[in-house]
Structure formats: structure tokens, C-alpha cells
Short mmCIF file of C-alpha atoms and ligand atoms in Angstrom, two decimals:
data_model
loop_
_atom_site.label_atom_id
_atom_site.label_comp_id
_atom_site.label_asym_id
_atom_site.label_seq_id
_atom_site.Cartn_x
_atom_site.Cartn_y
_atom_site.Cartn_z
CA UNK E 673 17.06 6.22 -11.69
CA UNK E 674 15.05 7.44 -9.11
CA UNK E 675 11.24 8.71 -8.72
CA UNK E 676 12.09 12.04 -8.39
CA UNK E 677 15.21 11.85 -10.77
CA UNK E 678 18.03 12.49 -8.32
CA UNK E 679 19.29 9.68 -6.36
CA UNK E 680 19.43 10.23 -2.70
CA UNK E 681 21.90 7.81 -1.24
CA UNK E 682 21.22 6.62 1.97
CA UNK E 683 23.26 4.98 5.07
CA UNK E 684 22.20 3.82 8.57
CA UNK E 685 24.26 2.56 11.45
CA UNK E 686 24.10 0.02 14.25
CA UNK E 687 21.92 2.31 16.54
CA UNK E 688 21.43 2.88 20.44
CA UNK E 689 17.72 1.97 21.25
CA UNK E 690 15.16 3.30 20.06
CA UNK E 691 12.90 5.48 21.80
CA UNK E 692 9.64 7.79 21.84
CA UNK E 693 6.35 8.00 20.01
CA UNK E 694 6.65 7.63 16.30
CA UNK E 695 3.56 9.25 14.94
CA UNK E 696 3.66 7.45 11.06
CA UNK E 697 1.58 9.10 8.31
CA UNK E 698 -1.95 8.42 6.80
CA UNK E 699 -2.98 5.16 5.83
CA UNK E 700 -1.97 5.16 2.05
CA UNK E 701 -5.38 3.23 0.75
CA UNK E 702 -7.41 5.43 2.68
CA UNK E 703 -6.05 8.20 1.41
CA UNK E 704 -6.16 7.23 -2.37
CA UNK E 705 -9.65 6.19 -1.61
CA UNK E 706 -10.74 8.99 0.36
CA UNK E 707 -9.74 12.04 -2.75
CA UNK E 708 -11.14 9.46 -5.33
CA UNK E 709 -15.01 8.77 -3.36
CA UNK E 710 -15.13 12.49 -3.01
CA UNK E 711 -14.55 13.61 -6.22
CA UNK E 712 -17.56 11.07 -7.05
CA UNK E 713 -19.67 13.06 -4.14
CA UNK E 714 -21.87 15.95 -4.73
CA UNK E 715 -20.93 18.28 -2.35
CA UNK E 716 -17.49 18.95 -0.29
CA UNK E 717 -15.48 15.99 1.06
CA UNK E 718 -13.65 17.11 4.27
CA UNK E 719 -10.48 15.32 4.91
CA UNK E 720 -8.03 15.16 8.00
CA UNK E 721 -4.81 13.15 8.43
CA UNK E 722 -4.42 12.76 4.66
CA UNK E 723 -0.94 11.25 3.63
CA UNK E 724 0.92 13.89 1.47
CA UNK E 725 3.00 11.47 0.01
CA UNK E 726 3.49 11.70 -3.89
CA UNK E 727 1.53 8.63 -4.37
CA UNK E 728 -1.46 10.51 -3.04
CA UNK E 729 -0.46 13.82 -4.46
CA UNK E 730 -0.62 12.52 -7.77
CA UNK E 731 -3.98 11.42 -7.03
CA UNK E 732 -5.46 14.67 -5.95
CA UNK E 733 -4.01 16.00 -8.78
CA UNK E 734 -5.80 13.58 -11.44
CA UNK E 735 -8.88 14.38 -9.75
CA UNK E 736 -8.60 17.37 -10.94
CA UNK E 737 -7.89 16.43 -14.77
CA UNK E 738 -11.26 14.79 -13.89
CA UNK E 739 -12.97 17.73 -13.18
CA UNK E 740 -13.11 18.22 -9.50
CA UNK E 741 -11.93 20.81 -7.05
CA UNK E 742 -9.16 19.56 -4.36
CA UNK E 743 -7.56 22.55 -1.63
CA UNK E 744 -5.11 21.58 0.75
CA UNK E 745 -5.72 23.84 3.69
CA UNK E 746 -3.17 22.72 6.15
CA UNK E 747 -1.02 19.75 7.19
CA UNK E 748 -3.74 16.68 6.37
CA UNK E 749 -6.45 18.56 5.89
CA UNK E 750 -8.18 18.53 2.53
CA UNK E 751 -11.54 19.33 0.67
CA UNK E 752 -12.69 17.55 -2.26
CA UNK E 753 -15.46 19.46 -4.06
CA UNK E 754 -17.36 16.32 -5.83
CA UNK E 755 -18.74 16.00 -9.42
CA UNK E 756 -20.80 13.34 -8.97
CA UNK E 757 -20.90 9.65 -9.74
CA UNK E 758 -20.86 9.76 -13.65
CA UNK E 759 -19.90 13.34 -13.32
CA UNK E 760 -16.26 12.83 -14.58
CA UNK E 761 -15.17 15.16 -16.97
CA UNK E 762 -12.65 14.04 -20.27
CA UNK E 763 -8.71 14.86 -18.94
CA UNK E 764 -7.18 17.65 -21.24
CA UNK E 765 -4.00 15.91 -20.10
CA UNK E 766 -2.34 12.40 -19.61
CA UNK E 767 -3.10 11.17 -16.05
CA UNK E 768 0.43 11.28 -14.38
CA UNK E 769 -0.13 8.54 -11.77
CA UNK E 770 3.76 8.76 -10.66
CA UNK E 771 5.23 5.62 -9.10
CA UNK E 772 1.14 4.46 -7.67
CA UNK E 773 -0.40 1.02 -8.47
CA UNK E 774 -3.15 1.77 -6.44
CA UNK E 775 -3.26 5.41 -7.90
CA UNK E 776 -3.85 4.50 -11.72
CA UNK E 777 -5.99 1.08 -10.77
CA UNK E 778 -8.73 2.45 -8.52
CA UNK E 779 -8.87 5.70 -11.28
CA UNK E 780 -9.35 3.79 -14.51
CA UNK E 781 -12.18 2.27 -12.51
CA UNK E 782 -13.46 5.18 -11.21
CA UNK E 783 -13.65 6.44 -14.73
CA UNK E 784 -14.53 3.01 -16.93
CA UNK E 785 -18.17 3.71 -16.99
CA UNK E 786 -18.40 7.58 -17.90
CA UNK E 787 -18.06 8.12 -21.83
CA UNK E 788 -14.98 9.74 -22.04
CA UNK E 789 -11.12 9.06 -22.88
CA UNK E 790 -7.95 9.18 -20.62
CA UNK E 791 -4.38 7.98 -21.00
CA UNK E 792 -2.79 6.95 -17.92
CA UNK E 793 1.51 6.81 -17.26
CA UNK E 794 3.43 6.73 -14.53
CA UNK E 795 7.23 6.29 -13.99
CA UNK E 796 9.59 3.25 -15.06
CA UNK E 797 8.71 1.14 -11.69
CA UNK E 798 4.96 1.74 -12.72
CA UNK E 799 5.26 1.51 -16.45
CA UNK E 800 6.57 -2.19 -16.28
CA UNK E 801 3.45 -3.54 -14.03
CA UNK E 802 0.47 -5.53 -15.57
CA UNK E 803 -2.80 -3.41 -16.13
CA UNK E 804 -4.04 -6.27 -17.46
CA UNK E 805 -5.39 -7.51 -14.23
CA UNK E 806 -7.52 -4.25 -14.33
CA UNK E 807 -8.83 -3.63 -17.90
CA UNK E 808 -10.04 -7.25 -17.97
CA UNK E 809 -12.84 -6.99 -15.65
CA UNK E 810 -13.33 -3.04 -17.05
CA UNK E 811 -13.57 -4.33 -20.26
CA UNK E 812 -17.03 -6.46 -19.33
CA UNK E 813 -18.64 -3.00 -18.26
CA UNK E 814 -18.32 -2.10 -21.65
CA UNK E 815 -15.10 0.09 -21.53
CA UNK E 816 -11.78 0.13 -24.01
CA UNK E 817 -8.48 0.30 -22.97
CA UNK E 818 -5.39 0.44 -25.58
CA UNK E 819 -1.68 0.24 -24.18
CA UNK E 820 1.45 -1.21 -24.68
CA UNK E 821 2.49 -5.19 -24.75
CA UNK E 822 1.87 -6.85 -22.19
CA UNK E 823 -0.95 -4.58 -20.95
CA UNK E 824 1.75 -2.01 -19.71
CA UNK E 825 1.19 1.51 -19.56
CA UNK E 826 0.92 4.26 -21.02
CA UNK E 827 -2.45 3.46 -21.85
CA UNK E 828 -5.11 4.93 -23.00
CA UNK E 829 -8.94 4.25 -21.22
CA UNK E 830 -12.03 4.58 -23.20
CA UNK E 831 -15.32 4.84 -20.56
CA UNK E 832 -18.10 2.83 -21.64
CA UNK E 833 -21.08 4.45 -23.15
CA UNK E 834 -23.77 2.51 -22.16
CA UNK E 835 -22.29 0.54 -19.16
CA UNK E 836 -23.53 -2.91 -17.59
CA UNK E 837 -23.01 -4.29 -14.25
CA UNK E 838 -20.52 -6.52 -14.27
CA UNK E 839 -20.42 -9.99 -11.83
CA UNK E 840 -16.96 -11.19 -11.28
CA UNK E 841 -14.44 -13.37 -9.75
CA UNK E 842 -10.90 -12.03 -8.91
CA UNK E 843 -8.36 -14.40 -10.54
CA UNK E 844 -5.52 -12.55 -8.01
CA UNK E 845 -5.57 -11.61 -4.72
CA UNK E 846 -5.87 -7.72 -5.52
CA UNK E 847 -7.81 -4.97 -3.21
CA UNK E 848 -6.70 -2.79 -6.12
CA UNK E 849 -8.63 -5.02 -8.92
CA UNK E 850 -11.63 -5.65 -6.64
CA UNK E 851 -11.68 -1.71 -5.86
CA UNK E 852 -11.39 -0.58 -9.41
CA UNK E 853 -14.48 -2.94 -10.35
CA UNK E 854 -16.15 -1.65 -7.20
CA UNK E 855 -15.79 2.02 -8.89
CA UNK E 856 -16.27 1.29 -12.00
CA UNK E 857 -20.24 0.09 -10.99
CA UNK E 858 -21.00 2.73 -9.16
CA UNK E 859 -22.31 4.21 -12.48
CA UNK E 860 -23.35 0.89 -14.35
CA UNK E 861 -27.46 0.09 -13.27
CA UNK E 862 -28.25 -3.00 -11.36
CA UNK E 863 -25.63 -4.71 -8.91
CA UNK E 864 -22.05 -5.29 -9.58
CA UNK E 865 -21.02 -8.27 -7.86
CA UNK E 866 -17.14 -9.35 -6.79
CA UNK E 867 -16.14 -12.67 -5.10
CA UNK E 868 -12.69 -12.82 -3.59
CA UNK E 869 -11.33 -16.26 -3.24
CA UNK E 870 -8.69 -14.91 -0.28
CA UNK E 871 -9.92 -11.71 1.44
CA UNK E 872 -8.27 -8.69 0.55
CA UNK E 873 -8.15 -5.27 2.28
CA UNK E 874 -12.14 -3.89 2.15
CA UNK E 875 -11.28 0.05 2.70
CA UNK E 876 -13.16 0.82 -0.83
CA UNK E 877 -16.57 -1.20 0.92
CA UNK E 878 -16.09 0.36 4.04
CA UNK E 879 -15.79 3.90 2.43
CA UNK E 880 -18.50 3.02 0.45
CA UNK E 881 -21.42 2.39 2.78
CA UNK E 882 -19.78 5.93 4.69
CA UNK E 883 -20.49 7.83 1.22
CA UNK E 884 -24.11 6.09 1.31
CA UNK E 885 -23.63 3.38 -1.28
CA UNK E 886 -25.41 0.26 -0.80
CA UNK E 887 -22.84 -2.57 -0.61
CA UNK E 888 -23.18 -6.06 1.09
CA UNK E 889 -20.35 -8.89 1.71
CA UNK E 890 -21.38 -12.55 2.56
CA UNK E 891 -18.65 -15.24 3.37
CA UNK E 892 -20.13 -18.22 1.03
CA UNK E 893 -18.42 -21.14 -0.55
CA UNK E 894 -16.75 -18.97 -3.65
CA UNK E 895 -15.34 -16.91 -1.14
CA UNK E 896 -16.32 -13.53 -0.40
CA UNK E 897 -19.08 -11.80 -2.32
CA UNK E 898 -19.27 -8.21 -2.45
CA UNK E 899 -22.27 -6.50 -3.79
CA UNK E 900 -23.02 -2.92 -4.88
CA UNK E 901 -26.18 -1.12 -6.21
CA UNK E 902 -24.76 1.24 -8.44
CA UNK E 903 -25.57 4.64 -9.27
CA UNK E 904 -26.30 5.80 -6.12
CA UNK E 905 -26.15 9.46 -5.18
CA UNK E 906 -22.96 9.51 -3.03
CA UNK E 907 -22.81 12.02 -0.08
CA UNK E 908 -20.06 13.85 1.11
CA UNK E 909 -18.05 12.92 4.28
CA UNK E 910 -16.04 14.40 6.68
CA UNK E 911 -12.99 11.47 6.67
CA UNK E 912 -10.15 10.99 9.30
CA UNK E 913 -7.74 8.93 7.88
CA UNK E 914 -5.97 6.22 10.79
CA UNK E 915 -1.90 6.04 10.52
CA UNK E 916 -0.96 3.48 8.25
CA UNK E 917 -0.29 0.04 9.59
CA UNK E 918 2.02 -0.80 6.24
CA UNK E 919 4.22 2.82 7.63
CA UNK E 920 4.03 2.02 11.20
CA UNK E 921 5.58 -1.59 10.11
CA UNK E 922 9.44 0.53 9.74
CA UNK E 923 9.61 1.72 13.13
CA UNK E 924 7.90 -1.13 14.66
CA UNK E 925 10.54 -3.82 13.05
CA UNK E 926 13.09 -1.14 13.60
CA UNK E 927 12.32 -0.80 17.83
CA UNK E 928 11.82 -5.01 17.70
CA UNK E 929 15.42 -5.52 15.92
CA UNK E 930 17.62 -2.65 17.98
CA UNK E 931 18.52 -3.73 21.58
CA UNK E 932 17.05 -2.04 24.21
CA UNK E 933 14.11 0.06 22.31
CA UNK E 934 10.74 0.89 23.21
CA UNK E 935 8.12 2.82 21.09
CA UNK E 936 4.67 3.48 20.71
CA UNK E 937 2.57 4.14 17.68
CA UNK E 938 -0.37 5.73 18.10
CA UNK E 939 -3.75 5.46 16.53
CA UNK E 940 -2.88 2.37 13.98
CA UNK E 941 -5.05 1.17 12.02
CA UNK E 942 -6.14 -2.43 13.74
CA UNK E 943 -8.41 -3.37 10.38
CA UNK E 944 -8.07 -7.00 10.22
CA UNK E 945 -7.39 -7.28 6.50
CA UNK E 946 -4.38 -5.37 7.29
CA UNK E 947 -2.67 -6.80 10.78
CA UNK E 948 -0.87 -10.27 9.15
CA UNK E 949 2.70 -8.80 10.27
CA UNK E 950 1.53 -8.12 13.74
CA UNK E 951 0.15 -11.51 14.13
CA UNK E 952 3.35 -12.81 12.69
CA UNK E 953 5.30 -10.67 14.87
CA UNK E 954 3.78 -11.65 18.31
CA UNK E 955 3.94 -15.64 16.99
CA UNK E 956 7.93 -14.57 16.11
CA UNK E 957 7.55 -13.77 20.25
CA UNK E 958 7.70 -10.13 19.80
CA UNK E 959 6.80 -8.11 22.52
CA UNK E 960 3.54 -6.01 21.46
CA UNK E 961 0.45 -4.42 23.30
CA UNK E 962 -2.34 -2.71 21.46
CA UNK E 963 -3.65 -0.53 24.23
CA UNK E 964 -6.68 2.01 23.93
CA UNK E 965 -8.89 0.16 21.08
CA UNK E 966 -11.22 2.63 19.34
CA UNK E 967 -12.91 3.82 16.14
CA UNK E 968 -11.42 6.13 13.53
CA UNK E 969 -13.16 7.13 10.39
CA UNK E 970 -14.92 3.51 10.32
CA UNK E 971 -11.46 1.74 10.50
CA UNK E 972 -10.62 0.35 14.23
CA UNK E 973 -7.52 1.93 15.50
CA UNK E 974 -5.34 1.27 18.78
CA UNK E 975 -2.40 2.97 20.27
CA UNK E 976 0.81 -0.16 19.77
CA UNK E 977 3.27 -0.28 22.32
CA UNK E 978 6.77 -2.11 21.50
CA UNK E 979 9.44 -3.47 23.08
CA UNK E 980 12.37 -5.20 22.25
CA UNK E 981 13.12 -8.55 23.78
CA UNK E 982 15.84 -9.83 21.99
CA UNK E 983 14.34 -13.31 21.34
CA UNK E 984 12.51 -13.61 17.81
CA UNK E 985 12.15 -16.91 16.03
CA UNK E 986 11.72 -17.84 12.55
CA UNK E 987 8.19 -18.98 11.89
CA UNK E 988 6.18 -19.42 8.48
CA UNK E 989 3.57 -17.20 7.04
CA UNK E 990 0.67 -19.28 5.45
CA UNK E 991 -0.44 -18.48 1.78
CA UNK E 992 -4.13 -17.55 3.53
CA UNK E 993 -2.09 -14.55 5.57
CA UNK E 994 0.11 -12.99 2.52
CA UNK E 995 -2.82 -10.34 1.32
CA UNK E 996 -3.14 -9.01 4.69
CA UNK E 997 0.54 -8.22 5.25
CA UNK E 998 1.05 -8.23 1.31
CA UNK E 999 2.97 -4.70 1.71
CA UNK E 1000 5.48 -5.60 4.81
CA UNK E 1001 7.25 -8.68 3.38
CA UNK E 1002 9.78 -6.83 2.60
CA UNK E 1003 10.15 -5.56 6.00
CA UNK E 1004 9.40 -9.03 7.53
CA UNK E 1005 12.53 -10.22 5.55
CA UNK E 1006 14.96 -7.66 7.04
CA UNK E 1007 13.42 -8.32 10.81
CA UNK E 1008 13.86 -12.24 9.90
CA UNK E 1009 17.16 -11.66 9.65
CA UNK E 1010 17.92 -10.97 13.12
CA UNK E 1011 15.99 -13.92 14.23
CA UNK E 1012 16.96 -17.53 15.32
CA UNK E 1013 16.65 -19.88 12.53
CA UNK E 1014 14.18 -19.75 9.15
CA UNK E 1015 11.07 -17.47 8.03
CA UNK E 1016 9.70 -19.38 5.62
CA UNK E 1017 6.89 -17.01 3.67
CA UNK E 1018 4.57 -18.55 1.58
CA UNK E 1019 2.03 -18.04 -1.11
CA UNK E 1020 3.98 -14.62 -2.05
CA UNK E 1021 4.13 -14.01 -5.62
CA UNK E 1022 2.17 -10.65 -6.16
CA UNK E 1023 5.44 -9.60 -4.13
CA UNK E 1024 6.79 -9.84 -8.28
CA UNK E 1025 4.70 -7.31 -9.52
CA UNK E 1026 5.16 -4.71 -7.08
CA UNK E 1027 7.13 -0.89 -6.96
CA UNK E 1028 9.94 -3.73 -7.92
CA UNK E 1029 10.04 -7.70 -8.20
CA UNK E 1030 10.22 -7.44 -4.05
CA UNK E 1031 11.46 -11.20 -3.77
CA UNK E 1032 14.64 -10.73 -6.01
CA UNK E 1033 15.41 -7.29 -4.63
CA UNK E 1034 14.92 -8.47 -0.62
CA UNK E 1035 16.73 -12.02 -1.88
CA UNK E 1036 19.92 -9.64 -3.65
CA UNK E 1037 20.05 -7.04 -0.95
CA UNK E 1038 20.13 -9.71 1.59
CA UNK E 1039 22.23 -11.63 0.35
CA UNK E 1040 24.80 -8.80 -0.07
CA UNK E 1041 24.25 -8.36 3.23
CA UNK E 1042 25.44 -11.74 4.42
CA UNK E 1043 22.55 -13.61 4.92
CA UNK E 1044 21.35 -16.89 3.44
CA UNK E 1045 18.15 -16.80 1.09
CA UNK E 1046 16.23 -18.76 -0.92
CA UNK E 1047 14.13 -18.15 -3.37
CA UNK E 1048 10.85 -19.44 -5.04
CA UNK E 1049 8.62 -18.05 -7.80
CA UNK E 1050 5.85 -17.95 -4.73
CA UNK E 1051 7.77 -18.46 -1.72
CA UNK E 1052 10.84 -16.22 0.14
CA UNK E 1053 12.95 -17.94 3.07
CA UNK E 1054 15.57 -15.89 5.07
CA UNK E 1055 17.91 -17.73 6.99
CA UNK E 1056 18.22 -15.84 10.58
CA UNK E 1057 21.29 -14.90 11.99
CA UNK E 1058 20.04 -13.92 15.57
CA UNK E 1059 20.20 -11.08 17.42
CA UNK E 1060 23.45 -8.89 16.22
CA UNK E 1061 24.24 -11.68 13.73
CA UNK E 1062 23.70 -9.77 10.26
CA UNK E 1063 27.14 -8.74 8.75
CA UNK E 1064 26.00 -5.73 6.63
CA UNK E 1065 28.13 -3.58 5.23
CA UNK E 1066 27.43 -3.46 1.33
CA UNK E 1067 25.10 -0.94 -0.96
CA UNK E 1068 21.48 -2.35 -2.05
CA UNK E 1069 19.99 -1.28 -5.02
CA UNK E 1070 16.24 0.25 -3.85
CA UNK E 1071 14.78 -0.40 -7.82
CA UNK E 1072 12.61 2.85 -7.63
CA UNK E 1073 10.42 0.89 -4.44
CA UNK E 1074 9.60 2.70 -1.28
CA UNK E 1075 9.71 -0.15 0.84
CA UNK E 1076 12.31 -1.97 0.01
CA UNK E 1077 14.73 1.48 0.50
CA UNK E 1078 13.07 1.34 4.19
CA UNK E 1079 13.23 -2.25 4.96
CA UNK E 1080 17.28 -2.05 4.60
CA UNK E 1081 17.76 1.40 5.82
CA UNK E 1082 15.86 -0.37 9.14
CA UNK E 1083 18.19 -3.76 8.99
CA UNK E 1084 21.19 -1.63 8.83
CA UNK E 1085 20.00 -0.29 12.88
CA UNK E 1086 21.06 -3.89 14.21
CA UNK E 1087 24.03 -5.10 11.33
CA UNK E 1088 27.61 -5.12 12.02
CA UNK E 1089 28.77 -2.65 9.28
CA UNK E 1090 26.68 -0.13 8.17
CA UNK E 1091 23.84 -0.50 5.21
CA UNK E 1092 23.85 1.91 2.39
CA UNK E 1093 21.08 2.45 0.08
CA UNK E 1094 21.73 3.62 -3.62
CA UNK E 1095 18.87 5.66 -3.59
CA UNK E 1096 16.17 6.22 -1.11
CA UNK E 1097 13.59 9.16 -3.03
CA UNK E 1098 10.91 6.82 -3.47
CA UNK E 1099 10.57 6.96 0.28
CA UNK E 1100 8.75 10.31 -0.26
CA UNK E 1101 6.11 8.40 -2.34
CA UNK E 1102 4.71 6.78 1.13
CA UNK E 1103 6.51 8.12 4.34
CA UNK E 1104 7.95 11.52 3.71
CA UNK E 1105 8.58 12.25 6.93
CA UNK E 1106 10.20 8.83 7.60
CA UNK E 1107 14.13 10.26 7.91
CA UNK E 1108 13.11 12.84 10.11
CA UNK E 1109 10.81 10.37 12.61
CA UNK E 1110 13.36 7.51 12.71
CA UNK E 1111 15.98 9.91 13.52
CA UNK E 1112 13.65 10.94 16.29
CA UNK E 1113 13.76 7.91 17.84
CA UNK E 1114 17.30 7.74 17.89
CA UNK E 1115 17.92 5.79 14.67
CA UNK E 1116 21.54 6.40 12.90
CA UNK E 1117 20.45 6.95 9.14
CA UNK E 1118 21.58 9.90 7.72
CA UNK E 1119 22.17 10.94 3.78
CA UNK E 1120 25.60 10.41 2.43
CA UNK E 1121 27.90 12.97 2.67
CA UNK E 1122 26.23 14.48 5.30
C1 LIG D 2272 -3.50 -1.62 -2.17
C2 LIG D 2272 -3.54 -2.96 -2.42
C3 LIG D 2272 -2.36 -3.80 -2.50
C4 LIG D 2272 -1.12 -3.13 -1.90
C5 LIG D 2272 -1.01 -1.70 -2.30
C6 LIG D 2272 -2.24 -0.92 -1.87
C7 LIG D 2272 -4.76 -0.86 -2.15
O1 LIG D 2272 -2.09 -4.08 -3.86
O2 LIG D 2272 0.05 -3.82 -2.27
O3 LIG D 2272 0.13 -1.10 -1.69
O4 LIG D 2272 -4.76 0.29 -1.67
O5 LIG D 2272 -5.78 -1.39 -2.63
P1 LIG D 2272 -2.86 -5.28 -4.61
O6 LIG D 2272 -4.28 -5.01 -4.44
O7 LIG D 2272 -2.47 -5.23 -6.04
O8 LIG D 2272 -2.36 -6.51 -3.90
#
């Protein structure tokens, strides 16, 4: 099956090096983040450099269920006309949220403490993941939330009437469960306090304090506590979204894998709850520069330069680094093929409950592809075959996940035989445009047949 119900097979080929400037889309987060914050404005939320993804699409268009106005005027650029923190209106319609995690988690909490009802669904991939992790902490606010076993959607979201600030510890590592309780008290009185054990990605804070909210983090002995006033008036922004790091990770691995390549990406996002590949890269002896350090819509951004040097090693990724690079394993894995000796990476198991369990499917599609894995409930190791050492040559299954199409449609670039990909439309859920810039910069994937 795939997201957009026809299966695009797709194949790439050992490829000539790589050249040029890949210019990747909008950071995904942001974006998500960015429609949701000003829906909960008063006033009109400018927007430039939006990803137009279907991820994000599907979130502009449940803002709308909810009662705001959202115009695309041009490539990027979009205006959210806000309702208002509380200002939600009850959905006439079931909240499509399409293949997005992030999509359906940050909107139940955006809508937990306003008194009305929604019901939530989203495709197979999205169907099958745990909501639990969400409605738990919702439910302390006051709000309801009825689904299937297992605490699978569809569900159905009942808003609390007369909600209270909530304090609470994340019991996983999940930027989308500390966001959605970040949202959910911007209309409870009093503070709503989170503590992170391991630091996840803090867009939703950032964004926060940019729409005016009050919201503090201190490093302490629980681990990071994040505190928000709620029900603060929020005021409209004018947002430019940076590229997205987790995007930017195809062509980088891509350029660091071929023989001979050298790329830039410009203005990446350089947050530092988001750069554990590029650390991991540069200790795997990759060859990167971040050149022209600036700001970007609060984010820090820099212009990456890459090079291909032929001479990665296998390293290992601590537990401490997996939520900051939680999104490129899978990409890490097809990169640690082509490198001398083992990539051990540990403390990975939210990689289960992703688009698809991303441990089995990198551990299958590898291993179709001749390489030696192994495989823990919370730790992945690829055996490297070195420079021009993977064999290829075999069909992976994608399992309805974005990155997982990408990460093999990028190994295939430096295997023997060429890589072919069942189906890769959920690509279009995160990097539409990602066929048309790796072709740019000379990469050999193409659709079958043509
Ligand atoms: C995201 C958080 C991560 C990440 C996802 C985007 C976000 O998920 O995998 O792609 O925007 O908050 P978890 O928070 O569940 O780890």
C-alpha cells in the first residue's frame, strides 16, 4: 500500500559524483509548529519557506476544521489568520492527519483544553502507532480521549471543560509528547511544567517565547524543566522556516558515500537538539564545514559544505545522542554500510514506533542488500563493507515510511547492482522535491519503467 494509494517503484544506480547546491525543503517541525501557533494567534501569521509536504498539508488543512483561515500565496509562503488560544472551534469533520505523528500529537494538544470534540485518523503507517504516550499526560488537564486497543487511532478527543495545569515528567524521549503538553497549557491557568530526562528537540519553546508566551527551561537534576504560563495572548509572527537538517541528511550521506562528490546545503538548521548525525558524521571522519553561521527565524542556521573522502569508519552512537538524530538512523545505517568495520547505535528503540518499525525495515532491507546486521530491541549494528563494498541489487519494501524509501534509494548511489524500492510515495510526505534535487546533483534514481 502506499500513502497516496499507488505505488511508485523506485530504482537508483551506482552514480558519478555528486555535485552542486542542494537546496532541501522546510524544516518539517517548524513547519507543523509554525501553522499550529498561528492558528492559536490573534491576528495573521506570515510564513516563508514552509514545507509543502503532505505531512504539513494535512496540517494546514486541520487548522481549518479548527476554525482558522490558512492561504497559500506562493511557493512557501503562507498566512495563518489565528483564532486565539482557546479559540478552537468543534471539527464538522474527522481530522485527517495522513501519514504525520507529529501532525495528530501536537493537534490533540493544541485542542485538549478547549471544550469541544474531534476524532483524529490517519493512514495504516499512522493508525498502528501508540497515542497512548499522548492522551496520558492530556488526560491530567482534564481531557477524554476514546480510540481503539492499544491507544491506536481513530480516536476520538474530548477538550477539557474546566482545564488544570498539568506538571509532568516524560516517560519517552518525545519532542512530540512534550509539545502536545506544551499546547495543551497554553489554555489551562497557572504553569504547566515538563521535565525531560534526555533533551529533545525545543522548536515548540523556541516558537513559543517568538509568539510571546512566557516559557522558561532550567537544566536541574530531573533533567530539563520546561515551564509555561498559560493563557497568554499569543501574537502573530512573521516565521522563516530554516531547511530541514533531517532532509538535508539524504544528500549529505548521499555526496559522503559517492566517490568524488562535493555539495553544499545551504541555510541548515544548526539547532543543537537536532545536529547528532553531523557530529557522528565528522567522528565517522567525514569531511564537513559549516561555513557562514547565522540566525533564521530564532533557529541558528549555516551554509554545510561536503566532500567525499572515501575514508569513513564505524563508530557508536551513545543512547544520550539518539533524540537528536532520532529521524536519520535510518540514513546513518545505509551510510554505515559503506564504511570500514561496525556502527554500533545505541539506545534506539523509539526507531519501533515510527512511519514503520525503522530497525526491522533498515535490518531486512540491508540485509537483502548484502550486508551483515544485527539487531536489538534498543540497539541497530551494521556491519561496513567499505567504500564500494555493498552488493545491492534486490527490492526493499519502504512500509509506507518516508525515510526509509530515501535512505536506500541513497545506498543504491555507491552499491554494486542497483537498489529498487517497492514504493517510494511517502517521499512526498517530507521531501517532495527530493527526485528532482538528487537528480540535480547527478544522482542515478529514476522511476521504473522510465
Ligand atoms: C518530531 C519529533 C520526533 C521526530 C518526528 C518529529 C517533532 O518524534 O521523530 O519526526 O516535530 O516533534 P518523537 O518526538 O516522537 O521522538
Amino acid at each position: 500500500m502506499s500513502a497516496t494509494g499507488t505505488p511508485i517503484p523506485m530504482i537508483s544506480d551506482a552514480s558519478g559524483p555528486l555535485s552542486g547546491v542542494a537546496e532541501v525543503p522546510g524544516d518539517k517541525s517548524i513547519s507543523h509548529r509554525a501553522l499550529i501557533l498561528g492558528a492559536l494567534s490573534v491576528g495573521t501569521t506570515r510564513i516563508a519557506g514552509l514545507l509543502e509536504g503532505q505531512d504539513v498539508l494535512d496540517t494546514a488543512e486541520a487548522m481549518r476544521a479548527f476554525g482558522a483561515t490558512v492561504t497559500r500565496h506562493g511557493p512557501g509562503a503562507w498566512e495563518v489568520e489565528g483564532v486565539g488560544v482557546g479559540g478552537f472551534a468543534e471539527p464538522d469533520r474527522v481530522i485527517d492527519c495522513g501519514n504525520s505523528g507529529t501532525g495528530v500529537r501536537l493537534i490533540m494538544g493544541a485542542m485538549a483544553t478547549t471544550p469541544i470534540a474531534a476524532t483524529f485518523t490517519g493512514d495504516a503507517s499512522l493508525n498502528r502507532r501508540p497515542m497512548g504516550r499522548v492522551t496520558e499526560p492530556l488526560a491530567l488537564f482534564g481531557a477524554h480521549a476514546y480510540g481503539r486497543s492499544g491507544g491506536r487511532l481513530p480516536m476520538t478527543v474530548i477538550g477539557a471543560l474546566d482545564p488544570v495545569p498539568v506538571r509532568y515528567t516524560l516517560t519517552v524521549p518525545s519532542a512530540q509528547v512534550k509539545s502536545a503538553v506544551l499546547l495543551a497549557g497554553l489554555n489551562a491557568p497557572g504553569e504547566t511544567v515538563v521535565i525531560e530526562p534526555e533533551a529533545t528537540r525545543d522548536h515548540t519553546e523556541r516558537m513559543l517565547r517568538g509568539f510571546g508566551a512566557e516559557v522558561t527551561a532550567e537544566d536541574t537534576a530531573e533533567g530539563r524543566v520546561i515551564t509555561l504560563r498559560g493563557q497568554p495572548e499569543l501574537t502573530p509572527q512573521a516565521v522563516t522556516v530554516p531547511r530541514d537538517p533531517s532532509s538535508a541528511a539524504f544528500p549529505v550521506c548521499a555526496a559522503l558515500i559517492v566517490p568524488g562528490s562535493e555539495i553544499t546545503v545551504p541555510g541548515v538548521s544548526r539547532n543543537p537538539t537536532r545536529n547528532g548525525l553531523f557530529a557522528t558524521l565528522l567522528e565517522m571522519g567525514a569531511d564537513l564545514g559549516f561555513e557562514n553561521p547565522r540566525e533564521e527565524g530564532g533557529e541558528p542556521v549555516a551554509d554545510l559544505r561536503v566532500r567525499f573522502t572515501g575514508a569513513l569508519r564505524g563508530v557508536e552512537t551513545p543512547p544520550a545522542r539518539a533524540a537528536s538524530m532520532i529521524d536519520e538512523f535510518p540514513v546513518l545505517a545505509a551510510l554505515a554500510a559503506c564504511a570500514e568495520g561496525a556502527t554500533v547505535m545505541r539506545g534506539v528503540r523509539e526507531l519501533r514506533v515510527k512511519e514503520s518499525d525503522r530497525i526491522d525495515a533498515m535490518a531486512r532491507g540491508l540485509e537483502a542488500c548484502g550486508v551483515r546486521v544485527e539487531e536489538a530491541e534498543d540497539t541497530l549494528t551494521v556491519h561496513g563493507l567499505g567504500a564500494g563494498g555493498v552488493p545491492g541489487g534486490a527490492t526493499v519494501e519502504s512500509r509506507l515510511d518516508h525515510r526509509i524509501a530515501m535512505s536506500f534509494l541513497v545506498l543504491g548511489l555507491a552499491a554494486r547492482a542497483p537498489i529498487r524500492v517497492d514504493d517510494a510515495s511517502p517521499i512526498a510526505t517530507s521531501f517532495p522535491d527530493f527526485e528532482p534535487l538528487m537528480q540535480g546533483l547527478g544522482a542515478a534514481i529514476r522511476r521504473e519503467g522510465a
